[in-house]
Tab-separated table of C-alpha atoms in Angstrom:
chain	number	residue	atom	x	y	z
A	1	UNK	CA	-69.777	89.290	65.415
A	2	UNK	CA	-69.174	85.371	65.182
A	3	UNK	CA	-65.946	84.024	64.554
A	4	UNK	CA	-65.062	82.663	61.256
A	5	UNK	CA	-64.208	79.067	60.799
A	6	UNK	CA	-61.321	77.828	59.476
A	7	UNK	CA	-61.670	74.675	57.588
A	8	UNK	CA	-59.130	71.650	59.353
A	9	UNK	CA	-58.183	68.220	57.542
A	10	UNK	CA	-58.929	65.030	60.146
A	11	UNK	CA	-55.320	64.456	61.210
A	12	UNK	CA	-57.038	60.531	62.202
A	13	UNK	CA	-56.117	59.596	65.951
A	14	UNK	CA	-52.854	59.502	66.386
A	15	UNK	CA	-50.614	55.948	67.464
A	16	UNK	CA	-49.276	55.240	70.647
A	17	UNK	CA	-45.699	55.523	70.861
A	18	UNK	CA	-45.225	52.088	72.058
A	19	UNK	CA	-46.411	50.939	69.013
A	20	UNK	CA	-44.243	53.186	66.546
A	21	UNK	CA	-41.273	52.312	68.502
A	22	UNK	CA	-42.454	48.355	68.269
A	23	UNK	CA	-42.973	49.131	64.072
A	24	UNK	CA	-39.671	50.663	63.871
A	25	UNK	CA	-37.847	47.782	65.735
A	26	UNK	CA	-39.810	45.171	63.298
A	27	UNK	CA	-38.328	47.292	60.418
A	28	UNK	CA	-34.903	47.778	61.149
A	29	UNK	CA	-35.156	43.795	61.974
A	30	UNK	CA	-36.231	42.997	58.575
A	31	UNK	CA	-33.100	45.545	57.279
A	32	UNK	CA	-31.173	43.624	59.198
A	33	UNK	CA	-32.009	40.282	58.201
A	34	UNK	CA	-32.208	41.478	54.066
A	35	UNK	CA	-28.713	42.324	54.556
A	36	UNK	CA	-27.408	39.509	56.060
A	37	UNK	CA	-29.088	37.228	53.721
A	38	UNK	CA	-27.642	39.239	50.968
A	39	UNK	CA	-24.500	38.444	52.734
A	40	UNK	CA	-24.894	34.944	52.898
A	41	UNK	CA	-26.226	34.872	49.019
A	42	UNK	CA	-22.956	36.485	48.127
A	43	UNK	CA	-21.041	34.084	49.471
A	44	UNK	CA	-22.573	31.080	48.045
A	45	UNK	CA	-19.946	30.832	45.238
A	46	UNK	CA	-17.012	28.394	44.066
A	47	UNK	CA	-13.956	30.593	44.440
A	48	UNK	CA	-10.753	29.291	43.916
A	49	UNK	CA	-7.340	30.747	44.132
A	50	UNK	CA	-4.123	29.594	43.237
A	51	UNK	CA	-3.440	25.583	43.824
A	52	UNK	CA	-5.106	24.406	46.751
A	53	UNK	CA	-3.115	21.368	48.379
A	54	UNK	CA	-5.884	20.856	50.895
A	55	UNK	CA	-9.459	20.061	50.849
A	56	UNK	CA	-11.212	20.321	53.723
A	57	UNK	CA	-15.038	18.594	53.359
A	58	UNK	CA	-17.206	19.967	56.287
A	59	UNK	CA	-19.936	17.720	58.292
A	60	UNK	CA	-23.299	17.532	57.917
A	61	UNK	CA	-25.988	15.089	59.162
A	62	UNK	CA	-25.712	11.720	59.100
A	63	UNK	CA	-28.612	9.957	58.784
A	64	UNK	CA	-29.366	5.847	59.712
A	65	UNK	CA	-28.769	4.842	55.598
A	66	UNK	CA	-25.662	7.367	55.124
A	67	UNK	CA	-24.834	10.622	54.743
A	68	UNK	CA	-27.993	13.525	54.509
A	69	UNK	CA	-28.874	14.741	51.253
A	70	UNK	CA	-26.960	17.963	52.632
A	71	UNK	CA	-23.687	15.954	53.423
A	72	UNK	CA	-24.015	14.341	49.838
A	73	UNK	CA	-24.300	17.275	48.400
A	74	UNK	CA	-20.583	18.232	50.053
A	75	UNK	CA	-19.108	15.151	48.940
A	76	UNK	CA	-20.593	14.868	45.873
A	77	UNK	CA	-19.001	18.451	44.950
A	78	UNK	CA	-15.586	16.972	46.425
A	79	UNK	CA	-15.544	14.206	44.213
A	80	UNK	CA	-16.224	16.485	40.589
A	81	UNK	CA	-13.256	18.569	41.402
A	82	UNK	CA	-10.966	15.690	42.966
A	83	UNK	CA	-11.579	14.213	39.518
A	84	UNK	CA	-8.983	16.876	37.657
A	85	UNK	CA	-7.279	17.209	41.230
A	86	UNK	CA	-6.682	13.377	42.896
A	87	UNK	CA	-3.780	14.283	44.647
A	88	UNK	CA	-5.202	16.455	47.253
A	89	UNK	CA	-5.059	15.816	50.924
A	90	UNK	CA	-8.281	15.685	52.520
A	91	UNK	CA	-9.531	16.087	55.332
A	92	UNK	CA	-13.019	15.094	56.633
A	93	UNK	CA	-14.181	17.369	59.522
A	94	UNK	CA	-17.220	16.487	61.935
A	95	UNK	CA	-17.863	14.460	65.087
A	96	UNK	CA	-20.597	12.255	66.136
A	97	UNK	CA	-23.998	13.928	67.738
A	98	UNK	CA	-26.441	12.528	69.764
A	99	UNK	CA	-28.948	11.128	67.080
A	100	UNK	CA	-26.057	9.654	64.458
A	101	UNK	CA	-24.940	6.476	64.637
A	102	UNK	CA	-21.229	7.075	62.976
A	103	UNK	CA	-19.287	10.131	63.243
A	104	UNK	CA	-19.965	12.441	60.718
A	105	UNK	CA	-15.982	12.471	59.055
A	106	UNK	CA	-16.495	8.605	59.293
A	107	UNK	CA	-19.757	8.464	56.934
A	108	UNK	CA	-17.500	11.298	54.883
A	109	UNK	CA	-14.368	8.514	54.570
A	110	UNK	CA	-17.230	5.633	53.727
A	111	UNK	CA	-18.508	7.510	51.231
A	112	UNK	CA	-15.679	8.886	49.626
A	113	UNK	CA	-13.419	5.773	49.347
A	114	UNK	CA	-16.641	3.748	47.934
A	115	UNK	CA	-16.656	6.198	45.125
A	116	UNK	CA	-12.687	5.226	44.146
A	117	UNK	CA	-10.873	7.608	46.482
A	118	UNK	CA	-7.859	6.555	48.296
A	119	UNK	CA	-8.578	6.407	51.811
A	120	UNK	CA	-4.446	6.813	52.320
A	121	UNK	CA	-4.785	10.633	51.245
A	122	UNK	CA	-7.935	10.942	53.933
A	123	UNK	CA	-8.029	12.806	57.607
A	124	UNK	CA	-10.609	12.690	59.876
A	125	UNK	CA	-10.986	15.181	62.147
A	126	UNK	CA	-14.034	13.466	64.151
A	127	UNK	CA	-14.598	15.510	67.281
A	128	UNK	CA	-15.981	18.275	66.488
A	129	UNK	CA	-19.529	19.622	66.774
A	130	UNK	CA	-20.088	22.455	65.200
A	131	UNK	CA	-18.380	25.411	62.592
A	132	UNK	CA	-15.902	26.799	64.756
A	133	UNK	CA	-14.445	23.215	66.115
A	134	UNK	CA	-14.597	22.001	62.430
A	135	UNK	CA	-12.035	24.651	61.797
A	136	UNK	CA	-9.905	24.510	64.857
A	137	UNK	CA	-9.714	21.474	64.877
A	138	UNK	CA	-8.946	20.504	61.465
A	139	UNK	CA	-5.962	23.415	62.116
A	140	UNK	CA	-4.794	21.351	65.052
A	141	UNK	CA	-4.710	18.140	63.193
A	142	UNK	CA	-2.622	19.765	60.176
A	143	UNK	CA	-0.566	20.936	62.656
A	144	UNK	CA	-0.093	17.508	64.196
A	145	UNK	CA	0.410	16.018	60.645
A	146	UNK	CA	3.060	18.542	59.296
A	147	UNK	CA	0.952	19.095	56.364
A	148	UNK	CA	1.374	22.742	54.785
A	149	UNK	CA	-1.634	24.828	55.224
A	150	UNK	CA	-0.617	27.431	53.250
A	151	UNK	CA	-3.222	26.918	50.283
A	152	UNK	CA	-6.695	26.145	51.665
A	153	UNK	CA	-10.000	24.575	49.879
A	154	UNK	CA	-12.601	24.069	52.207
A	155	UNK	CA	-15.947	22.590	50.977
A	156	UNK	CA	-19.701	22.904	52.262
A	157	UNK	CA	-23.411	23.841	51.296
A	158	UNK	CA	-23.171	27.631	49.669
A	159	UNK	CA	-25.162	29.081	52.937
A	160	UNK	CA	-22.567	28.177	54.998
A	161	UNK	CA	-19.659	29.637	52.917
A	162	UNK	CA	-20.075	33.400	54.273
A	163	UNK	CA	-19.875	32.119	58.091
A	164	UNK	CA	-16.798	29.581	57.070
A	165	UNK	CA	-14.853	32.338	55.730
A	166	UNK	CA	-15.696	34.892	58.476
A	167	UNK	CA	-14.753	32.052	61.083
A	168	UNK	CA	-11.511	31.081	59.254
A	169	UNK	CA	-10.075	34.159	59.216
A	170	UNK	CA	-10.703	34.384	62.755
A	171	UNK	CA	-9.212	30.923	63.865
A	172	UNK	CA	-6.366	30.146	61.240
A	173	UNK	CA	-2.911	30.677	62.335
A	174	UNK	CA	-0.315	32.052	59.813
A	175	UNK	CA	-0.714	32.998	55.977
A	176	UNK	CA	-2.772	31.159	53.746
A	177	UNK	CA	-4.509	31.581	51.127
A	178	UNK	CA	-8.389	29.706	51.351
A	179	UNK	CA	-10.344	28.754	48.061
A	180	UNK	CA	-13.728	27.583	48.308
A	181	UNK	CA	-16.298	25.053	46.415
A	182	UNK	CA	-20.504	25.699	46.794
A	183	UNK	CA	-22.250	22.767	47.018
A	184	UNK	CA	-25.870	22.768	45.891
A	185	UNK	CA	-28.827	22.749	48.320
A	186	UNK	CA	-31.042	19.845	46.881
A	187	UNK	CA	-33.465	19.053	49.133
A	188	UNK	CA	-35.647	22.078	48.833
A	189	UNK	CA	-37.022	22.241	52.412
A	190	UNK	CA	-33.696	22.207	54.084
A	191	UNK	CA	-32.325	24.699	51.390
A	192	UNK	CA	-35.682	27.034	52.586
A	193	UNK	CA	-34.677	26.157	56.282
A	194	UNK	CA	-31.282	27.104	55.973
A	195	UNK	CA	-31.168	30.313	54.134
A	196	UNK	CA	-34.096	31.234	56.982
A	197	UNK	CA	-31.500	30.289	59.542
A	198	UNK	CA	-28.084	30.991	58.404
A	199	UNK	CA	-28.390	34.778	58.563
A	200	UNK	CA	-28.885	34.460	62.516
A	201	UNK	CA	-26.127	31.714	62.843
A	202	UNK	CA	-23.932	34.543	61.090
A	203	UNK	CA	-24.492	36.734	64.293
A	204	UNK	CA	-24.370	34.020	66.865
A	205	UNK	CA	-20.957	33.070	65.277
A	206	UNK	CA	-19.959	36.577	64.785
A	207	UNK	CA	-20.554	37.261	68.742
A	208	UNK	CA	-19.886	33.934	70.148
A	209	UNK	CA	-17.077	31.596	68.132
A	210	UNK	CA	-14.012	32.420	69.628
């Protein structure tokens, strides 16, 4: 008697493991990075709480003409809301790198007292060189000063918000309360660049600034 044959669907040759293990690591890499960004995108916002006494303007590039469009950006966003709020105390946060001619809270004092403010109510904290020295060291120098740091507004590009606030909270001494103001991202390309970037720089901060 011959055996009866059962129909069986082509199952199609199956994948090596190496490379379902290398497509799941892609994926949960993109999960990863959609929810960081989304982190990042959340915090690109103008918050503001209460009635900040202190503005602190973060660095950016300076370029061989002035500040970067980025930088501008900053102080550009400073100068709108020191227009209702002149009496602020300011401080100007960034050292000098490698390819800049001026420090960076220099350019920021140039710029700002050319557009009308006074350069009396202006800091500069100009020796730091990157996030987490901007905000220790602008700490250190309110510290110095004897100004009260109780009621914060710090200033940057929106990107850069999510990682400020993460990185303030872990450096700032005492109670305080810390407002915030977005500046735009003009220049297209960098604003591309930087929402690319600032996702990782989250982590690397997150792991490394301490």
């Amino acid at each position: 008697m011959r055996k009866k044959q059962y129909y069986r669907p082509y199952g199609g040759r199956k994948k090596p493991v190496w490379l379902l293990a290398l497509l799941a690591a892609v994926l949960a890499a993109l999960l990863s990075f959609a929810v960081l960004l989304g982190v990042v995108l959340t915090g690109a916002r103008d918050h503001i709480v209460g009635q900040p006494q202190v503005m602190v303007i973060l660095g950016c590039k300076v370029e061989s003409w002035g500040p970067s469009i980025l930088l501008q950006d900053r102080l550009d966003k400073a100068l709108d809301y020191l227009e209702d709020h002149p009496d602020l105390t300011i401080v100007v946060s960034g050292g000098q790198g490698d390819d800049e001619h001026q420090s960076e809270a220099q350019c920021m004092y140039d710029y700002l007292t050319a557009h009308g403010v006074d350069g009396g109510q202006i800091l500069m904290e100009d020796q730091s060189h990157n996030t987490w020295e901007n905000i220790c060291f602008t700490q250190e120098l309110l510290q110095a000063e004897g100004v009260d740091t109780s009621e914060m507004l710090v200033v940057s590009n929106g990107f850069h918000l999510a990682r400020v606030r993460m990185l303030w909270d872990r450096a700032w001494e005492g109670e305080y309360t810390l407002s915030t103001l977005a500046a735009p991202s003009s220049h297209i390309p960098s604003r591309l660049k930087m929402y690319i970037r600032e996702p990782l720089a989250l982590v690397k901060s997150y792991l490394f600034d301490r």
